[in-house]
Coordinates of N, CA and C in Angstrom, one line a residue:
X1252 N -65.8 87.6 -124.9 CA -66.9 88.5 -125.3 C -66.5 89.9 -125.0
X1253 N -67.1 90.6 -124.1 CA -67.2 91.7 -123.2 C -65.4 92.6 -123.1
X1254 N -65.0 91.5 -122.6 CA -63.6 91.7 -122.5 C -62.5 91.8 -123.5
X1255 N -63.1 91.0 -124.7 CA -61.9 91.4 -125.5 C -62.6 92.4 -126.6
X1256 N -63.6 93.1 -126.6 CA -64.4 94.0 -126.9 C -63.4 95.5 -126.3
X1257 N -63.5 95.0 -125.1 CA -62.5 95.9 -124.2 C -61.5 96.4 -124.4
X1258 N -60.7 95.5 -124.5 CA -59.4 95.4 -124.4 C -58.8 96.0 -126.4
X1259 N -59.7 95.5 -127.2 CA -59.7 95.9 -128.3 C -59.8 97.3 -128.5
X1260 N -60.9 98.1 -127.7 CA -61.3 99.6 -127.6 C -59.8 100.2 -126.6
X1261 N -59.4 99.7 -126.0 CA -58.5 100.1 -124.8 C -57.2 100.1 -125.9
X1262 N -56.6 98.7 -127.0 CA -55.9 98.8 -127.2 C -55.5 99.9 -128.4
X1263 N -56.4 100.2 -129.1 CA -56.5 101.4 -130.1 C -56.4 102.6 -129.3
X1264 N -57.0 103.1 -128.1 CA -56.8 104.2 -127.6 C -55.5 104.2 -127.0
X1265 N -54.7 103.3 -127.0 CA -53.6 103.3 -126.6 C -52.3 103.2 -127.6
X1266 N -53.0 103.0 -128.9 CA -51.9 103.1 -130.3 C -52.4 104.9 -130.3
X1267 N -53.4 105.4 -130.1 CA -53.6 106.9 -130.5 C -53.4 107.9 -130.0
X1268 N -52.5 107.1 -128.0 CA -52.1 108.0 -127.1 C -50.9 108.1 -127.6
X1269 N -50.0 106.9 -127.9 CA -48.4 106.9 -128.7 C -48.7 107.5 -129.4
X1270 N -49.3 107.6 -130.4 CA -49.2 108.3 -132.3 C -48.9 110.0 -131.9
X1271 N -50.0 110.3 -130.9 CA -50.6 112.0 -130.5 C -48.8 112.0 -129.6
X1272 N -48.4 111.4 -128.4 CA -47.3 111.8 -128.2 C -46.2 112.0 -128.7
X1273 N -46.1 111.0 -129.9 CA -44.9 111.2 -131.1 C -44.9 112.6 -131.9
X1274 N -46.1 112.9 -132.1 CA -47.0 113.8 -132.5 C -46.3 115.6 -132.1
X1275 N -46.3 115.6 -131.2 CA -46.2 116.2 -129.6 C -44.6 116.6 -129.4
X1276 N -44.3 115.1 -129.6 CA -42.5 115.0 -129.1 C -41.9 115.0 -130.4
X1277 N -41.8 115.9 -131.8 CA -41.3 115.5 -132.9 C -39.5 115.0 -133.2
X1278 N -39.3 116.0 -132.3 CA -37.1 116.1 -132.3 C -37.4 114.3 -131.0
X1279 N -38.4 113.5 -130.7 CA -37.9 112.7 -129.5 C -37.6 111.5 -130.8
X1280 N -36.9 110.7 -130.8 CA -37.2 109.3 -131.5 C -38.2 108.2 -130.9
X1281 N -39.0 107.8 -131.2 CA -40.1 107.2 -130.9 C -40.7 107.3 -129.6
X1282 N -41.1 108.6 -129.3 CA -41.6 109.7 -128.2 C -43.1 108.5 -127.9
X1283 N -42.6 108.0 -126.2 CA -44.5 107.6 -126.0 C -44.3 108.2 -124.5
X1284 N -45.5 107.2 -124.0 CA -45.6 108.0 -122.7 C -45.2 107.1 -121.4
X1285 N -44.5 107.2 -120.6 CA -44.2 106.3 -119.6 C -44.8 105.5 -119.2
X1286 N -44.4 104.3 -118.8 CA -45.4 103.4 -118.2 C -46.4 103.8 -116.7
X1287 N -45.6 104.9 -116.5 CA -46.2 105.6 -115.1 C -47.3 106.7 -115.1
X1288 N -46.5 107.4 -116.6 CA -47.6 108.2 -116.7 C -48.8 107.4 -117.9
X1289 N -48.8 106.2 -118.2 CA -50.3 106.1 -118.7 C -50.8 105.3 -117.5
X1290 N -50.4 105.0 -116.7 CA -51.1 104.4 -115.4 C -51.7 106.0 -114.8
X1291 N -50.8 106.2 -114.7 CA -51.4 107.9 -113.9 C -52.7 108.2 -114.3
X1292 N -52.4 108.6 -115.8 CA -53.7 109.4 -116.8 C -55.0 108.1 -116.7
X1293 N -54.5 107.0 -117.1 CA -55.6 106.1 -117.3 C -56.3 106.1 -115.2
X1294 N -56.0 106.4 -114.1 CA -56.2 105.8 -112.8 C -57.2 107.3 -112.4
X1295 N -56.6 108.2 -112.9 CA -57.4 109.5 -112.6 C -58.4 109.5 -113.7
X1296 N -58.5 109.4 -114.8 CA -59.9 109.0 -115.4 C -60.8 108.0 -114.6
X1297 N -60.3 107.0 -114.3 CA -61.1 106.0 -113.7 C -61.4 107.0 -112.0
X1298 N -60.7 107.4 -111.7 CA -60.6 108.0 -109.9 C -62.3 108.9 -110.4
X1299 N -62.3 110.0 -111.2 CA -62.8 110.8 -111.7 C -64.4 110.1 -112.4
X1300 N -64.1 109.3 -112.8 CA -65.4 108.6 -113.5 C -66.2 108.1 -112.1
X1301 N -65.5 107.4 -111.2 CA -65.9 106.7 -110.0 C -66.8 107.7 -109.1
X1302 N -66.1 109.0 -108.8 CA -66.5 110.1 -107.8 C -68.0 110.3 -108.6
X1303 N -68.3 111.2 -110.1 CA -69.2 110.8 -110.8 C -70.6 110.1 -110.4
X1304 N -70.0 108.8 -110.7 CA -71.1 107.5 -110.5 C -71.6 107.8 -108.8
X1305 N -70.3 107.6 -108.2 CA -71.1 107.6 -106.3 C -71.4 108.8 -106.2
X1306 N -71.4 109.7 -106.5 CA -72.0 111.2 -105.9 C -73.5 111.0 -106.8
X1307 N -74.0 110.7 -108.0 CA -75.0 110.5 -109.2 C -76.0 109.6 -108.2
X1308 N -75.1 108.5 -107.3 CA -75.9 107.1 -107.0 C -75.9 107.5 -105.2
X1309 N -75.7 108.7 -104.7 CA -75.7 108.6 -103.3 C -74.8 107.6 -102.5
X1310 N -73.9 107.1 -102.9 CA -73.7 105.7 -102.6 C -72.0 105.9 -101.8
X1311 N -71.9 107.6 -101.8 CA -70.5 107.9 -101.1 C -70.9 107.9 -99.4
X1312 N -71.6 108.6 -98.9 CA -71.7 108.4 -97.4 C -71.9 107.0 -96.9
X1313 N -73.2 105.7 -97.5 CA -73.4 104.8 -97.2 C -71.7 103.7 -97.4
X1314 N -71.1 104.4 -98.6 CA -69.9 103.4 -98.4 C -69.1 103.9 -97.3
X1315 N -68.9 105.4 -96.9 CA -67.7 105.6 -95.7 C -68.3 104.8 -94.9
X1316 N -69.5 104.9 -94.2 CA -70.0 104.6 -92.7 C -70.1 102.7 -93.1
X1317 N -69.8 102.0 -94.0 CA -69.6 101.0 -93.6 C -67.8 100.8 -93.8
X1318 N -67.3 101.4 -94.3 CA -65.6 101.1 -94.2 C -65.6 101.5 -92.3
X1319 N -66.3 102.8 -91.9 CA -65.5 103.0 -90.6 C -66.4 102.3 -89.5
X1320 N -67.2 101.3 -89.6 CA -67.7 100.6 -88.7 C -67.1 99.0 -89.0
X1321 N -66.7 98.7 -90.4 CA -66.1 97.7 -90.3 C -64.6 97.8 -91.1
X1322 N -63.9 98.2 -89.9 CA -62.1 98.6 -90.6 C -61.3 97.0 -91.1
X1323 N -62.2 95.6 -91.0 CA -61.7 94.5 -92.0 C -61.7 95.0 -93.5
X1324 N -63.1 95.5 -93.4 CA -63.2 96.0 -94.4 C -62.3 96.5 -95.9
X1325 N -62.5 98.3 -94.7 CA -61.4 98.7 -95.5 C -60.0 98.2 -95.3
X1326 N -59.4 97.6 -94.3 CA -58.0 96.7 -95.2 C -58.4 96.3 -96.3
X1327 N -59.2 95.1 -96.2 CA -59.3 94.5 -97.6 C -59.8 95.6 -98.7
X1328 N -60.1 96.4 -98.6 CA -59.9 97.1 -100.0 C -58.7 98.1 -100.2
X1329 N -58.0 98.3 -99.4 CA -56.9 98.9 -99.3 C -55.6 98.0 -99.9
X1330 N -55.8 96.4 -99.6 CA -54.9 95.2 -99.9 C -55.2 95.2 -101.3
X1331 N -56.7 95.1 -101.7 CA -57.1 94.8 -103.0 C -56.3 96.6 -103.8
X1332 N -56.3 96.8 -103.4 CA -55.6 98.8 -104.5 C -54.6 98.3 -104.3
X1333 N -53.5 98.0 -103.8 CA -52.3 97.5 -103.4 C -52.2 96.3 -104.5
X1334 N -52.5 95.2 -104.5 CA -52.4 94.4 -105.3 C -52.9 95.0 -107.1
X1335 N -53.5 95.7 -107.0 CA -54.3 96.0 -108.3 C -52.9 97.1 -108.6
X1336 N -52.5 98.2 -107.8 CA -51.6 98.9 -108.4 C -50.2 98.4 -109.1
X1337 N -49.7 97.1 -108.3 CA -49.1 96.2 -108.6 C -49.1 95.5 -109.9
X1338 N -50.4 95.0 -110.0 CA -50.3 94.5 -111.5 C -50.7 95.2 -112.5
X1339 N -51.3 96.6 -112.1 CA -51.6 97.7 -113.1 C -50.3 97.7 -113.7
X1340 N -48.8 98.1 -112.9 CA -47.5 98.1 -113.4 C -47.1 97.2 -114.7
X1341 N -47.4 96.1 -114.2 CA -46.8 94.9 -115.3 C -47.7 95.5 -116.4
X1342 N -49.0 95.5 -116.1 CA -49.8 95.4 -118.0 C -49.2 96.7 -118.5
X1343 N -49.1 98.2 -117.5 CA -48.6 99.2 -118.7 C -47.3 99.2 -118.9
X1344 N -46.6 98.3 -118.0 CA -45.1 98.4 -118.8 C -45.4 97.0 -119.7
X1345 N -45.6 96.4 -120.4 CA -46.3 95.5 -121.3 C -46.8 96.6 -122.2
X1346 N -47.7 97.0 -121.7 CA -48.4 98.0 -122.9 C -47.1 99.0 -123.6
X1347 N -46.5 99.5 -122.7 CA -45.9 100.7 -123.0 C -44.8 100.2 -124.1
X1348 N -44.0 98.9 -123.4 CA -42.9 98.5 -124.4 C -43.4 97.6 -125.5
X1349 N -44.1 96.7 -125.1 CA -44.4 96.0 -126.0 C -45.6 96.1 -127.2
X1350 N -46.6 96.9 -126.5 CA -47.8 97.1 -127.5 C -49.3 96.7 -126.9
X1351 N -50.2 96.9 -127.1 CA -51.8 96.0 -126.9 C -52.0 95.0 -127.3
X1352 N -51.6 94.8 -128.4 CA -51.7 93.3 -128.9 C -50.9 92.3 -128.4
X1353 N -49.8 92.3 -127.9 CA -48.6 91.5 -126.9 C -49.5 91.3 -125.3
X1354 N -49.9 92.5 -124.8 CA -51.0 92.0 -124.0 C -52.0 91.6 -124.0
X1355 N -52.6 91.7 -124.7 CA -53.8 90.9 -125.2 C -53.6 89.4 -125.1
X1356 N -52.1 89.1 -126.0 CA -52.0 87.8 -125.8 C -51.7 87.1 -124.8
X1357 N -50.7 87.9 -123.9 CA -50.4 87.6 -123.1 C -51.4 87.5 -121.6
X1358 N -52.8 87.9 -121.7 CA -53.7 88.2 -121.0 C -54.3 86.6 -121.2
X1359 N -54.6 86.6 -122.5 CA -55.1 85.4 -122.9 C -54.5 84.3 -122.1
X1360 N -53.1 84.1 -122.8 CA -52.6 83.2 -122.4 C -52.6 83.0 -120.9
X1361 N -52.4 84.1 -119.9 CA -52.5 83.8 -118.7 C -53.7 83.2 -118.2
X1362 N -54.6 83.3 -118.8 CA -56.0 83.2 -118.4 C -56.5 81.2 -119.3
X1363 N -55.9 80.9 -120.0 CA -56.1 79.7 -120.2 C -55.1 78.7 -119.4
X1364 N -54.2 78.7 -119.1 CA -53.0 78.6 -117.9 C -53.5 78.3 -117.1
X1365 N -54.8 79.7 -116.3 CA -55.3 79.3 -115.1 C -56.1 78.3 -115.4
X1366 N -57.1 78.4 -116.2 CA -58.2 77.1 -116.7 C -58.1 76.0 -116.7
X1367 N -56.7 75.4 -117.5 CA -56.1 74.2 -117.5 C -55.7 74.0 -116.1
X1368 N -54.7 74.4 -115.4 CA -54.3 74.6 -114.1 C -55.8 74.1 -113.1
X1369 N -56.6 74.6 -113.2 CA -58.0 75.0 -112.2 C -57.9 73.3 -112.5
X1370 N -58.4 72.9 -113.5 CA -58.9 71.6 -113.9 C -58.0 70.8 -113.1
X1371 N -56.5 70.7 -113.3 CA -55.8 69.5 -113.2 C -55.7 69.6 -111.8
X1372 N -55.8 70.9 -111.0 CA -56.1 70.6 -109.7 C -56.8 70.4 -108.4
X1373 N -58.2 70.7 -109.6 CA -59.9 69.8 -108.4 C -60.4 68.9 -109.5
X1374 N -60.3 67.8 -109.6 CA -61.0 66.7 -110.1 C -62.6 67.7 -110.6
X1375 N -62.7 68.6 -109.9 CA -64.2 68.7 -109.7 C -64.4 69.6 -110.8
X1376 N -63.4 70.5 -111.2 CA -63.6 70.9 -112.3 C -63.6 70.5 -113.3
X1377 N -64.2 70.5 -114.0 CA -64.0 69.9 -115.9 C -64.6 70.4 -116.6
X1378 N -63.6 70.1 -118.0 CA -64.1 70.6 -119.3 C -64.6 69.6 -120.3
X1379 N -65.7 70.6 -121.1 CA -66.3 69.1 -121.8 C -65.5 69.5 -122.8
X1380 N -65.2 68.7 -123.9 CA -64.9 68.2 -125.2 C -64.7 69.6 -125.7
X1381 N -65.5 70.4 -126.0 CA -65.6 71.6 -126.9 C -64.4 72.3 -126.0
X1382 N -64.5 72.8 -125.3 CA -63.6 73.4 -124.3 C -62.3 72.8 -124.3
X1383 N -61.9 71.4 -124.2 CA -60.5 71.1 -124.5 C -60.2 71.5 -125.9
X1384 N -61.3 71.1 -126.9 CA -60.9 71.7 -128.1 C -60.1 73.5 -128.4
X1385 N -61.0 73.8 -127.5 CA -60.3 75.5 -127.5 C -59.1 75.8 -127.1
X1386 N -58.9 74.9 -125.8 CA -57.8 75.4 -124.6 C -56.4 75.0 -125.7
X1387 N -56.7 73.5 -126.5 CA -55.7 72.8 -127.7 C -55.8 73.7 -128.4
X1388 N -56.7 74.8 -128.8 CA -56.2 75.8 -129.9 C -55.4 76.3 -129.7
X1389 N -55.7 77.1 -128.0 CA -54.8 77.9 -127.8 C -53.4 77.8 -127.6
X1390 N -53.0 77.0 -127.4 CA -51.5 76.2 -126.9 C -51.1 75.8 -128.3
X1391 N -52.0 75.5 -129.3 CA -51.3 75.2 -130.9 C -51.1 76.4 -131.4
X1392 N -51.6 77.4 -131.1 CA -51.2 78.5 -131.8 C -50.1 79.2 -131.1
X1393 N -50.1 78.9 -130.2 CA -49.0 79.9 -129.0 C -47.4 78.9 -129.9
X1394 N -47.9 77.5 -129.8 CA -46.5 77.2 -130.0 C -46.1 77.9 -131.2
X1395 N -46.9 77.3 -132.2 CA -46.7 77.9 -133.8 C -46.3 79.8 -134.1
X1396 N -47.0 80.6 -133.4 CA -46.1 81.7 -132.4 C -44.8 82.0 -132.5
X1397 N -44.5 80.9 -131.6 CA -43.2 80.9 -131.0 C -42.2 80.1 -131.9
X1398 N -43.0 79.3 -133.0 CA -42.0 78.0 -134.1 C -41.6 79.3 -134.8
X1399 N -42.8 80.2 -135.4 CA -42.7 81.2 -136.3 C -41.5 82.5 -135.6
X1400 N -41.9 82.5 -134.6 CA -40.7 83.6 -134.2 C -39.4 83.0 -134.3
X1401 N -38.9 82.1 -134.1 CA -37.5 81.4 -133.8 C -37.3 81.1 -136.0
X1402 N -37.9 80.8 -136.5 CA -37.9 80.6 -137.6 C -37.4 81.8 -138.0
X1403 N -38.1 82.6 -138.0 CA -37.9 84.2 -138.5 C -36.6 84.9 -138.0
X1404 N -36.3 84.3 -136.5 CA -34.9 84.8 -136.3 C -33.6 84.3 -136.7
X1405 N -34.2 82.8 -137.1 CA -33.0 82.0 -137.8 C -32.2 82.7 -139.1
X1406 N -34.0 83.1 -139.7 CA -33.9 83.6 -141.3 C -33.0 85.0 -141.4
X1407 N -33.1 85.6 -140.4 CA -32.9 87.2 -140.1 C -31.0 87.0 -140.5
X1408 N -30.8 88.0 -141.5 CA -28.9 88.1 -141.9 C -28.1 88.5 -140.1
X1409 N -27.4 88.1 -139.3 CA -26.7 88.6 -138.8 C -25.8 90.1 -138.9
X1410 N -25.7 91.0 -138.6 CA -24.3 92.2 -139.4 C -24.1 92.0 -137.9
X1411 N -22.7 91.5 -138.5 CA -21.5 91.5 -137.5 C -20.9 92.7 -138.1
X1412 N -20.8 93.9 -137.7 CA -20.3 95.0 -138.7 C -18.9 95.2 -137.7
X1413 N -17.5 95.4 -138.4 CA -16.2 95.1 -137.4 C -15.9 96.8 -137.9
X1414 N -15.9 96.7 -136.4 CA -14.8 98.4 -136.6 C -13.7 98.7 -136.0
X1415 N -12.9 99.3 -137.2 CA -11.4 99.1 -137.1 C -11.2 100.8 -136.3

Protein backbone atom coordinates (compact mmCIF):
# COMPACT_ATOMS: atom_id res chain seq x y z
CA UNK A 1 0.00 0.00 0.00
CA UNK A 2 1.63 2.98 1.78
CA UNK A 3 4.97 1.83 0.82
CA UNK A 4 4.96 1.16 -2.57
CA UNK A 5 3.13 4.52 -2.93
CA UNK A 6 6.47 5.57 -1.53
CA UNK A 7 8.83 4.07 -3.02
CA UNK A 8 7.06 4.89 -6.36
CA UNK A 9 7.16 8.81 -5.45
CA UNK A 10 10.91 8.25 -4.16
CA UNK A 11 11.72 6.34 -7.36
CA UNK A 12 10.71 9.17 -9.88
CA UNK A 13 12.48 11.78 -7.71
CA UNK A 14 15.35 9.78 -8.13
CA UNK A 15 15.09 9.34 -12.14
CA UNK A 16 14.78 13.40 -12.00
CA UNK A 17 17.80 13.76 -9.65
CA UNK A 18 19.90 11.63 -12.56
CA UNK A 19 18.13 13.49 -15.63
CA UNK A 20 18.94 17.29 -13.76
CA UNK A 21 22.64 15.92 -13.05
CA UNK A 22 23.24 14.73 -16.68
CA UNK A 23 21.67 17.99 -17.23
CA UNK A 24 24.36 19.82 -15.11
CA UNK A 25 27.27 17.48 -16.20
CA UNK A 26 26.85 17.77 -20.14
CA UNK A 27 30.81 16.89 -21.42
CA UNK A 28 30.27 13.84 -18.32
CA UNK A 29 28.93 10.51 -20.13
CA UNK A 30 26.13 9.39 -18.12
CA UNK A 31 26.79 12.06 -15.32
CA UNK A 32 24.65 10.90 -11.88
CA UNK A 33 25.26 11.42 -8.44
CA UNK A 34 27.20 9.22 -6.16
CA UNK A 35 25.93 6.72 -4.09
CA UNK A 36 27.28 8.83 -1.23
CA UNK A 37 26.25 11.91 -2.24
CA UNK A 38 22.37 10.87 -2.69
CA UNK A 39 22.63 9.38 0.72
CA UNK A 40 24.11 12.66 1.91
CA UNK A 41 21.45 15.02 0.21
CA UNK A 42 18.50 12.53 0.82
CA UNK A 43 19.88 12.10 5.22
CA UNK A 44 20.12 15.96 5.54
CA UNK A 45 16.62 16.52 4.12
CA UNK A 46 15.43 13.94 6.45
CA UNK A 47 18.15 15.40 9.41
CA UNK A 48 16.40 18.95 8.51
CA UNK A 49 12.70 17.83 8.19
CA UNK A 50 13.21 15.89 11.74
CA UNK A 51 14.77 19.24 13.72
CA UNK A 52 11.37 20.96 12.13
CA UNK A 53 8.88 18.36 13.50
CA UNK A 54 10.70 18.25 17.26
CA UNK A 55 11.29 21.91 17.66
CA UNK A 56 7.03 22.39 16.02
CA UNK A 57 6.22 19.36 18.74
CA UNK A 58 8.40 20.46 21.81
CA UNK A 59 9.48 17.03 21.89
CA UNK A 60 13.60 17.95 21.66
CA UNK A 61 14.31 18.66 25.38
CA UNK A 62 11.85 15.74 26.68
CA UNK A 63 13.80 13.36 24.15
CA UNK A 64 17.55 14.56 25.51
CA UNK A 65 16.57 14.22 29.28
CA UNK A 66 15.34 10.72 28.58
CA UNK A 67 18.58 9.60 26.32
CA UNK A 68 20.80 11.08 29.37
CA UNK A 69 18.95 9.42 32.25
CA UNK A 70 18.70 6.33 30.32
CA UNK A 71 22.19 5.89 28.26
CA UNK A 72 20.68 1.93 27.16
CA UNK A 73 18.83 4.02 25.53
CA UNK A 74 20.79 6.00 23.56
CA UNK A 75 23.13 3.01 22.59
CA UNK A 76 20.29 1.49 21.09
CA UNK A 77 19.54 4.30 19.05
CA UNK A 78 22.93 5.06 18.19
CA UNK A 79 23.20 0.96 17.15
CA UNK A 80 19.88 1.44 15.38
CA UNK A 81 21.80 4.78 13.00
CA UNK A 82 24.66 2.40 12.68
CA UNK A 83 22.75 -0.36 11.26
CA UNK A 84 20.35 2.00 9.22
CA UNK A 85 23.46 3.92 7.75
CA UNK A 86 24.67 0.46 6.69
CA UNK A 87 21.82 -0.50 4.79
CA UNK A 88 21.10 3.06 3.58
CA UNK A 89 24.53 2.12 1.53
CA UNK A 90 23.30 -1.01 -0.20
CA UNK A 91 19.74 0.56 -1.34
CA UNK A 92 21.71 3.81 -2.81
CA UNK A 93 24.35 1.92 -4.32
CA UNK A 94 21.32 -0.24 -5.83
CA UNK A 95 19.64 2.88 -6.56
CA UNK A 96 22.56 4.64 -8.03
CA UNK A 97 23.80 1.65 -10.38
CA UNK A 98 21.03 -0.09 -10.94
CA UNK A 99 17.89 2.15 -10.90
CA UNK A 100 14.40 2.30 -8.53
CA UNK A 101 12.78 -0.13 -10.17
CA UNK A 102 15.69 -2.91 -9.60
CA UNK A 103 15.10 -1.87 -5.96
CA UNK A 104 11.78 -1.95 -5.73
CA UNK A 105 12.10 -5.45 -6.76
CA UNK A 106 14.57 -6.33 -5.06
CA UNK A 107 12.87 -4.79 -1.70
CA UNK A 108 9.98 -6.86 -2.57
CA UNK A 109 11.64 -9.74 -3.10
CA UNK A 110 13.43 -9.50 0.18
CA UNK A 111 10.50 -8.94 1.99
CA UNK A 112 8.53 -12.04 0.72
CA UNK A 113 11.72 -14.26 1.57
CA UNK A 114 11.25 -13.09 4.97
CA UNK A 115 7.39 -14.07 5.00
CA UNK A 116 7.91 -17.43 3.66
CA UNK A 117 11.04 -17.86 5.95
CA UNK A 118 8.90 -16.44 9.16
CA UNK A 119 6.30 -19.19 8.36
CA UNK A 120 8.57 -22.30 7.78
CA UNK A 121 10.20 -21.35 11.00
CA UNK A 122 7.26 -20.89 13.89
CA UNK A 123 4.63 -23.46 13.05
CA UNK A 124 2.70 -20.46 14.61
CA UNK A 125 2.81 -18.45 11.80
CA UNK A 126 0.57 -19.04 8.88
CA UNK A 127 -0.74 -18.15 5.76
CA UNK A 128 -4.12 -18.71 4.59
CA UNK A 129 -4.71 -19.77 1.04
CA UNK A 130 -5.03 -16.26 -0.50
CA UNK A 131 -1.62 -15.38 0.87
CA UNK A 132 0.18 -18.48 -0.47
CA UNK A 133 -1.49 -17.63 -3.62
CA UNK A 134 0.43 -14.28 -3.67
CA UNK A 135 3.84 -15.35 -2.11
CA UNK A 136 3.36 -18.26 -5.58
CA UNK A 137 3.01 -15.14 -7.60
CA UNK A 138 5.74 -13.69 -6.47
CA UNK A 139 8.32 -16.46 -6.96
CA UNK A 140 6.46 -17.17 -10.58
CA UNK A 141 7.22 -14.05 -11.68
CA UNK A 142 10.76 -13.63 -10.28
CA UNK A 143 11.59 -16.94 -11.97
CA UNK A 144 10.00 -15.94 -15.39
CA UNK A 145 12.26 -12.65 -14.67
CA UNK A 146 15.12 -14.42 -14.68
CA UNK A 147 13.89 -17.35 -17.66
CA UNK A 148 13.31 -13.94 -19.58
CA UNK A 149 16.63 -12.53 -18.83
CA UNK A 150 18.84 -15.61 -19.58
CA UNK A 151 16.62 -16.02 -22.79
CA UNK A 152 17.38 -12.54 -23.87
CA UNK A 153 21.06 -13.10 -23.24
CA UNK A 154 21.08 -16.25 -25.18
CA UNK A 155 19.34 -14.24 -28.07
CA UNK A 156 21.87 -11.28 -27.74
CA UNK A 157 24.72 -11.59 -31.17
CA UNK A 158 28.06 -11.96 -29.33
CA UNK A 159 30.98 -9.38 -31.25
CA UNK A 160 33.88 -11.06 -30.70
CA UNK A 161 35.54 -8.03 -32.60
CA UNK A 162 39.57 -9.37 -33.16
CA UNK A 163 42.17 -6.70 -33.36
CA UNK A 164 45.08 -7.19 -35.30
Amino acid sequence: GINAEYMGFTGGLQDRVKAKCRKENPKVENAKPTTYESMFYTNVSGALLSIVFVLATSQLSPGIQICTAQPELLHAILSYCLASCIGQTFIYYTITHFGPLILTGVTTTRKIFSTVYSVFRSPDNELNVVQWIGCSLVFVGLLLDILMAYIHRKKEPTSKSKKH
